PDB file of C-alpha atoms in Angstrom:
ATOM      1  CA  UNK A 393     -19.880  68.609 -84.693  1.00 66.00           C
ATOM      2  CA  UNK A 394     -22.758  66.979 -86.233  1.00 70.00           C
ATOM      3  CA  UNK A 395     -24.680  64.582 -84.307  1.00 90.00           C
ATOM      4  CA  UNK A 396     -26.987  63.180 -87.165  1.00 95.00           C
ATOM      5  CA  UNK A 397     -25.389  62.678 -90.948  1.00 95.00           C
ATOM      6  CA  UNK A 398     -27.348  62.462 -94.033  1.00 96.00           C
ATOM      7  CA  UNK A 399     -26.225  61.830 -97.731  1.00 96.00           C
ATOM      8  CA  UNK A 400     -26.272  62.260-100.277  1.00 97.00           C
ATOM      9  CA  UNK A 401     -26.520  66.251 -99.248  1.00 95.00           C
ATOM     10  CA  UNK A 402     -27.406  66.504-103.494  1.00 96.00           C
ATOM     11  CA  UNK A 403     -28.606  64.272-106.112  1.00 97.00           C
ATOM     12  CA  UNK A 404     -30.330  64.909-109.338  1.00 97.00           C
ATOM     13  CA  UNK A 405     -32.197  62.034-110.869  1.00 96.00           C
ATOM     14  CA  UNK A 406     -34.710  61.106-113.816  1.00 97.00           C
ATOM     15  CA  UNK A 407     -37.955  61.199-113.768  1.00 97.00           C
ATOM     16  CA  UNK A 408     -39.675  57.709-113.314  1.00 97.00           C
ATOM     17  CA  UNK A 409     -36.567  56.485-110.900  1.00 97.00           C
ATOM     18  CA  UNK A 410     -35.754  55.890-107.160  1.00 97.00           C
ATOM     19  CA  UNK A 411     -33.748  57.867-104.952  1.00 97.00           C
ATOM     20  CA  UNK A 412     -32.556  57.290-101.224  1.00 97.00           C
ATOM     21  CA  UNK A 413     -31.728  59.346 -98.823  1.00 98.00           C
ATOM     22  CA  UNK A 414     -29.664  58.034 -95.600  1.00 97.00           C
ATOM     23  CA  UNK A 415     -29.810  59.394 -92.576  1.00 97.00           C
ATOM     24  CA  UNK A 416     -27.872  58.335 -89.458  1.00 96.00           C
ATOM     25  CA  UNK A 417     -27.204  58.915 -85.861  1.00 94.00           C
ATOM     26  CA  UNK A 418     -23.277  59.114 -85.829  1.00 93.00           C
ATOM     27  CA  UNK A 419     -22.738  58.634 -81.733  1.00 88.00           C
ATOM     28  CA  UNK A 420     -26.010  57.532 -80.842  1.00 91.00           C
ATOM     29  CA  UNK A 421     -28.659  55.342 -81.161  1.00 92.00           C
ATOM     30  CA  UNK A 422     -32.452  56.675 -82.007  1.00 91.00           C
ATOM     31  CA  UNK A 423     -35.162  53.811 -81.959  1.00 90.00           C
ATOM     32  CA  UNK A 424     -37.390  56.759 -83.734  1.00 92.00           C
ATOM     33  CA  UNK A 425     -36.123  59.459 -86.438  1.00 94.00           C
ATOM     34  CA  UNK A 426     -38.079  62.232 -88.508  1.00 94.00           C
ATOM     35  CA  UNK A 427     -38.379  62.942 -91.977  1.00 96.00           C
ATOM     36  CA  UNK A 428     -38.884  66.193 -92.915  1.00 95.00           C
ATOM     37  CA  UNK A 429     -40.183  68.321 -96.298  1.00 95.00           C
ATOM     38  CA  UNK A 430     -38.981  72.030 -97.260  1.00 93.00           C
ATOM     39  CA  UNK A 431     -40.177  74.049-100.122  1.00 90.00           C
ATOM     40  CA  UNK A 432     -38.036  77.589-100.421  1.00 86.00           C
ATOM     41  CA  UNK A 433     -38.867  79.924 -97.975  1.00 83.00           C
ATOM     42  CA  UNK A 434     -41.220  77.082 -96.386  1.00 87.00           C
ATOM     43  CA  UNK A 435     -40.929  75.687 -92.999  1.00 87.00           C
ATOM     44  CA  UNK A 436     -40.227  72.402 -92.530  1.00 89.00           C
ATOM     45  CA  UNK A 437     -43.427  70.139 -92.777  1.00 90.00           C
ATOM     46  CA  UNK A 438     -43.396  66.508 -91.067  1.00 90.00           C
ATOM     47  CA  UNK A 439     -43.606  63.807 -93.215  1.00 94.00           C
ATOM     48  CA  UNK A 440     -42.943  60.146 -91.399  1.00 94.00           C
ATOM     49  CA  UNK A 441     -42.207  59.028 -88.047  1.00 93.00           C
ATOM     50  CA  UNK A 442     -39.380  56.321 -89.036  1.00 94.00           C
ATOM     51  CA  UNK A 443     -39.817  53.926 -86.601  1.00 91.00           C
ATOM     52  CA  UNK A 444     -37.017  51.017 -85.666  1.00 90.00           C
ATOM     53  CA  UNK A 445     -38.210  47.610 -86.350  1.00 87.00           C
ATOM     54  CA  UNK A 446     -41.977  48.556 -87.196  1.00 88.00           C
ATOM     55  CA  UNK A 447     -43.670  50.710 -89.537  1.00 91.00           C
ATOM     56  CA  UNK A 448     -43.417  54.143 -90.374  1.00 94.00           C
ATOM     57  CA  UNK A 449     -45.897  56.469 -89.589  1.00 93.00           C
ATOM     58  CA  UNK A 450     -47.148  58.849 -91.741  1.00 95.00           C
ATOM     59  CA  UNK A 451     -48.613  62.210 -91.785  1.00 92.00           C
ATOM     60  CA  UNK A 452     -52.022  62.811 -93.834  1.00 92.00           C
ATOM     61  CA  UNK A 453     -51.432  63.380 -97.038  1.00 94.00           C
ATOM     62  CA  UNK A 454     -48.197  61.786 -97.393  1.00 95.00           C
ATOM     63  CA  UNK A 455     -48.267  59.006 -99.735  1.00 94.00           C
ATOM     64  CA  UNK A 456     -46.309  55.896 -97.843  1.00 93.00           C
ATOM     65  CA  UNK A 457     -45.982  53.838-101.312  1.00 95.00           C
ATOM     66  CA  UNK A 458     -44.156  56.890-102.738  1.00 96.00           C
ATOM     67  CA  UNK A 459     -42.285  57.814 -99.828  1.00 97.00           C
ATOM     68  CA  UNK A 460     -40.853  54.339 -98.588  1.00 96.00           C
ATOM     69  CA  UNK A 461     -39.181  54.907 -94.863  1.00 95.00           C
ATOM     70  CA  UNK A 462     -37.096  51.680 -93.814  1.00 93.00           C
ATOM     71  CA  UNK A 463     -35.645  52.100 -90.295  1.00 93.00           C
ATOM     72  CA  UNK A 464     -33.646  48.651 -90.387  1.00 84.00           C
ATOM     73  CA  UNK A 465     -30.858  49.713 -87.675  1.00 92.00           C
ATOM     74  CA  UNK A 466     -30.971  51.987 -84.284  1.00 92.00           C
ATOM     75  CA  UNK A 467     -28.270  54.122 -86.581  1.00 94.00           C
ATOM     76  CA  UNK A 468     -30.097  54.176 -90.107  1.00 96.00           C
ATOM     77  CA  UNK A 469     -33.109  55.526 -91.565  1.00 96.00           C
ATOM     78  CA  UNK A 470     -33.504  55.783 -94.953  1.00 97.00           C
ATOM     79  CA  UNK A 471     -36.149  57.586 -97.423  1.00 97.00           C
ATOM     80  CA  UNK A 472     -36.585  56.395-100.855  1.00 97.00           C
ATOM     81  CA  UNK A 473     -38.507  58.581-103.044  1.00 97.00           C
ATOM     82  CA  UNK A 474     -39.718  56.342-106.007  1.00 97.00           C
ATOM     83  CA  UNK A 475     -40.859  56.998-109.123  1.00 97.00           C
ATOM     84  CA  UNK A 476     -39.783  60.336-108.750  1.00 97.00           C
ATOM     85  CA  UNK A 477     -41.213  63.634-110.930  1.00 96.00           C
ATOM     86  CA  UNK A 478     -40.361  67.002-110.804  1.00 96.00           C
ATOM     87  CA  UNK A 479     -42.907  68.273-108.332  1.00 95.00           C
ATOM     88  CA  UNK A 480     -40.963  66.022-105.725  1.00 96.00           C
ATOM     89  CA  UNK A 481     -37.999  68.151-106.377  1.00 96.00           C
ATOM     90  CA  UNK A 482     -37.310  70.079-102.967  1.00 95.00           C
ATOM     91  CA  UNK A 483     -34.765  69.711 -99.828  1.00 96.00           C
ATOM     92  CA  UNK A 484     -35.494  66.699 -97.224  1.00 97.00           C
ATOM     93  CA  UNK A 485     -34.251  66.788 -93.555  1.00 96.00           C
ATOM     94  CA  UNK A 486     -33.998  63.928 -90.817  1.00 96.00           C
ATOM     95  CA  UNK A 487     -34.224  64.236 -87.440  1.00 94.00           C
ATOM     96  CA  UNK A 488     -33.259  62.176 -84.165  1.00 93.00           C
ATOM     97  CA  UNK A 489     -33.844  62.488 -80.387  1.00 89.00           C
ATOM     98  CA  UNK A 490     -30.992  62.077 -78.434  1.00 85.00           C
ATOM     99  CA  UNK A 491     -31.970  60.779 -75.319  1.00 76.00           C
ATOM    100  CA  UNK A 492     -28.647  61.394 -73.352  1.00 70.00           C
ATOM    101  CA  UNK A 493     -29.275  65.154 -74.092  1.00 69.00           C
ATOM    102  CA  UNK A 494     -33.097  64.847 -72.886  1.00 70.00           C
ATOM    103  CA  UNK A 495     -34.409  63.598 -76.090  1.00 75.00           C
ATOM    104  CA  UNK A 496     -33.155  67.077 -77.843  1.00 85.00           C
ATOM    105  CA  UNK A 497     -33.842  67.064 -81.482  1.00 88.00           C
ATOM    106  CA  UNK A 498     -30.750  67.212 -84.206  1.00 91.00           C
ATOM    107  CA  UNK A 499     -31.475  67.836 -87.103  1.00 93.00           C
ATOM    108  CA  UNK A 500     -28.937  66.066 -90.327  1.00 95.00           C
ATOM    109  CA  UNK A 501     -27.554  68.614 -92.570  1.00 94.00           C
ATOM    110  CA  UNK A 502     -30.410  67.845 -95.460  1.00 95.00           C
ATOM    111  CA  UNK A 503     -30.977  66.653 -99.040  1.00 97.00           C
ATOM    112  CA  UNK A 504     -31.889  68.555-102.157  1.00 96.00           C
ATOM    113  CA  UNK A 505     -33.185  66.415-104.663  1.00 97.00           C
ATOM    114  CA  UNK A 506     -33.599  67.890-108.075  1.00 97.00           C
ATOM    115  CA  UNK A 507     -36.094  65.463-110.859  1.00 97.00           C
ATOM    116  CA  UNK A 508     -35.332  66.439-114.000  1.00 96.00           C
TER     117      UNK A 508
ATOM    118  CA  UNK B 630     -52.910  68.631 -81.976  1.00 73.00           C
ATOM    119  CA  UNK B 631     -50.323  71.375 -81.204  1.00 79.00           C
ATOM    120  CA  UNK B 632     -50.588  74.742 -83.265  1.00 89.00           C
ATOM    121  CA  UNK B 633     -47.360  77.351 -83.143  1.00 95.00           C
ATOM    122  CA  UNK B 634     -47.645  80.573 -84.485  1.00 96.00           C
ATOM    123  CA  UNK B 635     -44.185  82.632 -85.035  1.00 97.00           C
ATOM    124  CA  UNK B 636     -43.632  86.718 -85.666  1.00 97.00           C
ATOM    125  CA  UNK B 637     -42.828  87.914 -87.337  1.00 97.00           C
ATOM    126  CA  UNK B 638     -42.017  86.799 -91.111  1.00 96.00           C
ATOM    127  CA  UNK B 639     -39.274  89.036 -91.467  1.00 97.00           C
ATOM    128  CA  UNK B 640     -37.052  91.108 -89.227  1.00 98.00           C
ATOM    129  CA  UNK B 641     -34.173  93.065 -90.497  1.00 98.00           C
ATOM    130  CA  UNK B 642     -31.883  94.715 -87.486  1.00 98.00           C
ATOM    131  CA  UNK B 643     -28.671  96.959 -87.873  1.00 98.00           C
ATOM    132  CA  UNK B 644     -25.534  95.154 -86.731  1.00 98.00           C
ATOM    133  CA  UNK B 645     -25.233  95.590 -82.936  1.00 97.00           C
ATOM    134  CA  UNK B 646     -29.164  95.761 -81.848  1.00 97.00           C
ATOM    135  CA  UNK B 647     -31.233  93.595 -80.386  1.00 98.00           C
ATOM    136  CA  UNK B 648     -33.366  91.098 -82.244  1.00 98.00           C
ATOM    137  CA  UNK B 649     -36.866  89.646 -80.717  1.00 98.00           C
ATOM    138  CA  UNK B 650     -38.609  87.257 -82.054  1.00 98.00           C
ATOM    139  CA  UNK B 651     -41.988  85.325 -80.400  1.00 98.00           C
ATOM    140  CA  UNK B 652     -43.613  81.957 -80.689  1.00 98.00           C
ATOM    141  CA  UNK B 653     -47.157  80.968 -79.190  1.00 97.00           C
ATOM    142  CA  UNK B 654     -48.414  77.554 -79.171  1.00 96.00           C
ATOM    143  CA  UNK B 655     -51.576  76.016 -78.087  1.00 95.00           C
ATOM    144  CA  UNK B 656     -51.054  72.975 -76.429  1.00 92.00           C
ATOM    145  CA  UNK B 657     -50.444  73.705 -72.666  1.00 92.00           C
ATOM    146  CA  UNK B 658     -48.791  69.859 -72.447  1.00 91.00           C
ATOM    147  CA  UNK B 659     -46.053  71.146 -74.503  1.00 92.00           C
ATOM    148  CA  UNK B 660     -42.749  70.845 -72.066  1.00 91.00           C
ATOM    149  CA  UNK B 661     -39.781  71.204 -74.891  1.00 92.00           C
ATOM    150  CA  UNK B 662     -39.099  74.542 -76.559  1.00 95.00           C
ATOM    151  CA  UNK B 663     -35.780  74.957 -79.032  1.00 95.00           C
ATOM    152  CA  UNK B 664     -34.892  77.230 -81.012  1.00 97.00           C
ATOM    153  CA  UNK B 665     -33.770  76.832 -84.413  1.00 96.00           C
ATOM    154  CA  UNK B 666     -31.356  78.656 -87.100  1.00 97.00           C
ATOM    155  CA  UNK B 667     -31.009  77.541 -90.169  1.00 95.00           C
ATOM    156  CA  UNK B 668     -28.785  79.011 -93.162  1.00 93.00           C
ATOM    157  CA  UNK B 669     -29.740  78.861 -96.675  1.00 88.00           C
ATOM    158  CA  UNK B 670     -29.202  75.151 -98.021  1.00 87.00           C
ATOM    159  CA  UNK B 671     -28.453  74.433 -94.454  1.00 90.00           C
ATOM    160  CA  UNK B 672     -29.981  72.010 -92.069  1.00 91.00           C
ATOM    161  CA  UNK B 673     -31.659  73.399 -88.855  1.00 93.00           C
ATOM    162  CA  UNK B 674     -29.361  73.960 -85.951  1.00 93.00           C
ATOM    163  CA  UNK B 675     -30.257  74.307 -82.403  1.00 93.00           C
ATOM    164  CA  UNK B 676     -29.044  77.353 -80.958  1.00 96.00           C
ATOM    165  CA  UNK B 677     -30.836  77.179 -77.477  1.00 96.00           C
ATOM    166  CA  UNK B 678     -33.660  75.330 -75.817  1.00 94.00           C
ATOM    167  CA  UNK B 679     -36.084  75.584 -73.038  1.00 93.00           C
ATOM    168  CA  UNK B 680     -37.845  73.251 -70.948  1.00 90.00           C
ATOM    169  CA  UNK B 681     -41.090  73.944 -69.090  1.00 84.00           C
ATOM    170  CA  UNK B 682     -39.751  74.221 -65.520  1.00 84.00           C
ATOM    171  CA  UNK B 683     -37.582  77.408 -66.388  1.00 83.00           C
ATOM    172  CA  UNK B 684     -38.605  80.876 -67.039  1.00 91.00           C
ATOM    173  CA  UNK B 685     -35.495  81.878 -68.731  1.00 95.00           C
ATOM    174  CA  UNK B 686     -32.261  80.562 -70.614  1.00 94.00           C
ATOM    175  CA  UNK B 687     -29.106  82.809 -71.242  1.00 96.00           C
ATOM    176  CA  UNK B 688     -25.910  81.420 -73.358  1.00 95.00           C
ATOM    177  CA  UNK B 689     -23.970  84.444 -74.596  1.00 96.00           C
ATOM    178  CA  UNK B 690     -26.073  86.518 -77.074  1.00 97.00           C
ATOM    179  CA  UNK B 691     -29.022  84.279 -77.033  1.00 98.00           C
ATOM    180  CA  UNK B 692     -31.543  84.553 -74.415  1.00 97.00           C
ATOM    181  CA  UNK B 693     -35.125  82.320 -74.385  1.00 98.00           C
ATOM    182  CA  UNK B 694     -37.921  83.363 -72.358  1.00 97.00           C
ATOM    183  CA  UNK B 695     -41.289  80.937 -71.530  1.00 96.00           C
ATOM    184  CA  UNK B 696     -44.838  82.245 -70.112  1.00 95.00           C
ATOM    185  CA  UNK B 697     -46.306  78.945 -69.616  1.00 93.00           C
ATOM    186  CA  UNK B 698     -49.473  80.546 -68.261  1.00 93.00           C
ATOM    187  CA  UNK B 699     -49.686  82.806 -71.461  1.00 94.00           C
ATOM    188  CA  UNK B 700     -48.649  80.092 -73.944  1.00 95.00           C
ATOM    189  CA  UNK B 701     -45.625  82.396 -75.150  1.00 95.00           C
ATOM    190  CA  UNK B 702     -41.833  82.040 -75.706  1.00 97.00           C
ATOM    191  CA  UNK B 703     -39.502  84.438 -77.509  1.00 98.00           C
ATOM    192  CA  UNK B 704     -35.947  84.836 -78.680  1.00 98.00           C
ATOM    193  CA  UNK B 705     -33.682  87.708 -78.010  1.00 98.00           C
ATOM    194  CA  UNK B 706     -30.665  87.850 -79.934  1.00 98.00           C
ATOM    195  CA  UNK B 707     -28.237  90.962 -78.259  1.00 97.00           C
ATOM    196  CA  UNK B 708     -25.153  92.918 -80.295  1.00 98.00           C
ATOM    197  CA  UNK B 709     -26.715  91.106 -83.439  1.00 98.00           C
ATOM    198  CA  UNK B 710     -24.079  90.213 -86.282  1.00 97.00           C
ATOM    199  CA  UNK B 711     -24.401  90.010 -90.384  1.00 96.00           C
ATOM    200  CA  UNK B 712     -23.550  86.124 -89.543  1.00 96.00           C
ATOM    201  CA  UNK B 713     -26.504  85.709 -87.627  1.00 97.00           C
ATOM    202  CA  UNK B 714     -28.898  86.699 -90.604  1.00 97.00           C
ATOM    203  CA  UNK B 715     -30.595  83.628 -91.182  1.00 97.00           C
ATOM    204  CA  UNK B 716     -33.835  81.731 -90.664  1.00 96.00           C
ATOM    205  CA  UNK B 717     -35.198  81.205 -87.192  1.00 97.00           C
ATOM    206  CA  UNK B 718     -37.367  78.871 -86.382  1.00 96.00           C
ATOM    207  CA  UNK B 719     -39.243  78.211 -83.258  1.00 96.00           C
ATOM    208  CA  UNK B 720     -41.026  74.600 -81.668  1.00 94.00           C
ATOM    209  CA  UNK B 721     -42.664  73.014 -79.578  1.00 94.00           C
ATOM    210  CA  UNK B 722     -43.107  69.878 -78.573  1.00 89.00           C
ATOM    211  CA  UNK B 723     -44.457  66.847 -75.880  1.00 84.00           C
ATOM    212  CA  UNK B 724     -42.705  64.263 -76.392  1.00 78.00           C
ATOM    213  CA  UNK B 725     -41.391  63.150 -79.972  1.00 74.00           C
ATOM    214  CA  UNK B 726     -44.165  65.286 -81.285  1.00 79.00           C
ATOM    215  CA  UNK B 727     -42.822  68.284 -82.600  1.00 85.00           C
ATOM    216  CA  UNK B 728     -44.201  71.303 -84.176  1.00 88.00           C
ATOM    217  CA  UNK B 729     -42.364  73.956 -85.914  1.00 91.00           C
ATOM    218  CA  UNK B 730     -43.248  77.994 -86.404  1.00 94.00           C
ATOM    219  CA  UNK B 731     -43.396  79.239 -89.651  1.00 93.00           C
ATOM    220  CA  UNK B 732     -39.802  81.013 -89.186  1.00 95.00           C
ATOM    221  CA  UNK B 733     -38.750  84.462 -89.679  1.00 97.00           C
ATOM    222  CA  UNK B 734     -36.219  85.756 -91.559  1.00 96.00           C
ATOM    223  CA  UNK B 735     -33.820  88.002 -89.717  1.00 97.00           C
ATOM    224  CA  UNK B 736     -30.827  90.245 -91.649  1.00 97.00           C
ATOM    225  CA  UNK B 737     -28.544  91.841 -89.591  1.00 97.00           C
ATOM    226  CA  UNK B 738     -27.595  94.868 -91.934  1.00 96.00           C
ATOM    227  CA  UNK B 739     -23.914  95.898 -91.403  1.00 93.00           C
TER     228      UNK B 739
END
């Protein structure tokens, strides 16, 4: 079953609003998780390194005051796209390491977001 | 930083042969190497992993081999199905930092 949960798996919004995207570690905890971008037919290109209790780190070119990453719990991160337009329409994926399984990488089942 | 390169783009098999498909990267720390499939509107799902002190991984249909000293790592998929058509991605990684191929798309043509 799945080891990392994210929701909403859809959502259409407005242009101009906020969206956020959850993603958690269902039977483990993960002090660090990944956000992820994918265009169609794209691979997946990193984002932010959510980060429990500190900052996120983000990858050049990523705008961090557009793509606000809050890692509050060792369960929950969550990615808030704000002021979203069209162009930020595509599918988002977390990750986690699961350290009991040698730090192996899950990945959560992933968002589309659609700005209309 | 760590560069992977995947081949290729696109494979496209008959049901019931064999399916390769390779990965290089560039960053002889690397020590972590999964594999990925991932269905359309899907998120990635491991299918098998390597680590850097093995040669070779077997589970079922899925095989993964690593040349360390060459900086290469494939996927072999045996008695391929039209459920395994999807996209594959490769990775590597040292520590948390992971780096994905650019996938390939294999169909497995009945």
């Amino acid at each position: 079953g799945a080891v990392v949960s994210q929701h909403p798996s859809r959502v259409i919004c407005k242009s101009g609003t906020s969206v956020k995207i959850e993603c958690r570690s269902l039977d483990f905890q993960a002090t660090t998780m990944f956000w992820y971008r994918q265009f169609p037919k794209q691979s997946l290109m990193l984002m932010a390194t959510s980060n429990e209790g500190s900052k996120a780190t983000y990858e050049q070119g990523v705008e961090k005051d557009k793509f606000l990453i809050n890692h509050a719990s060792l369960t929950l991160s969550t990615l808030t796209v704000t002021s979203a337009h069209p162009e930020d329409s595509s599918f988002y994926i977390c990750s986690a390491p699961r350290s009991a399984n040698g730090n192996t990488i899950y990945f959560g089942e992933g968002s589309w977001l659609t700005v209309v | 930083g760590e560069n992977v390169e995947q081949h290729p783009s696109t494979l496209s098999v008959q049901e019931g042969d064999s399916a390769v498909i390779k990965c290089t990267y560039s960053d002889s720390a690397s020590n972590y190497f999964p594999w990925y499939k991932q269905e359309l509107g899907k998120g990635p799902q491991l299918i098998i992993d390597i680590r850097s002190n093995v040669g070779e991984k077997k589970d079922q249909r899925i095989a993964v081999t690593l040349n360390k000293t060459a900086k290469h790592f494939s996927l072999h998929i045996t008695e391929t199905q039209p459920e395994d058509s999807a996209v594959y991605f490769c990775a590597a990684s040292r520590g948390n930092d992971m780096r994905f191929g650019a996938g390939t798309r294999l169909t497995v043509k009945p």
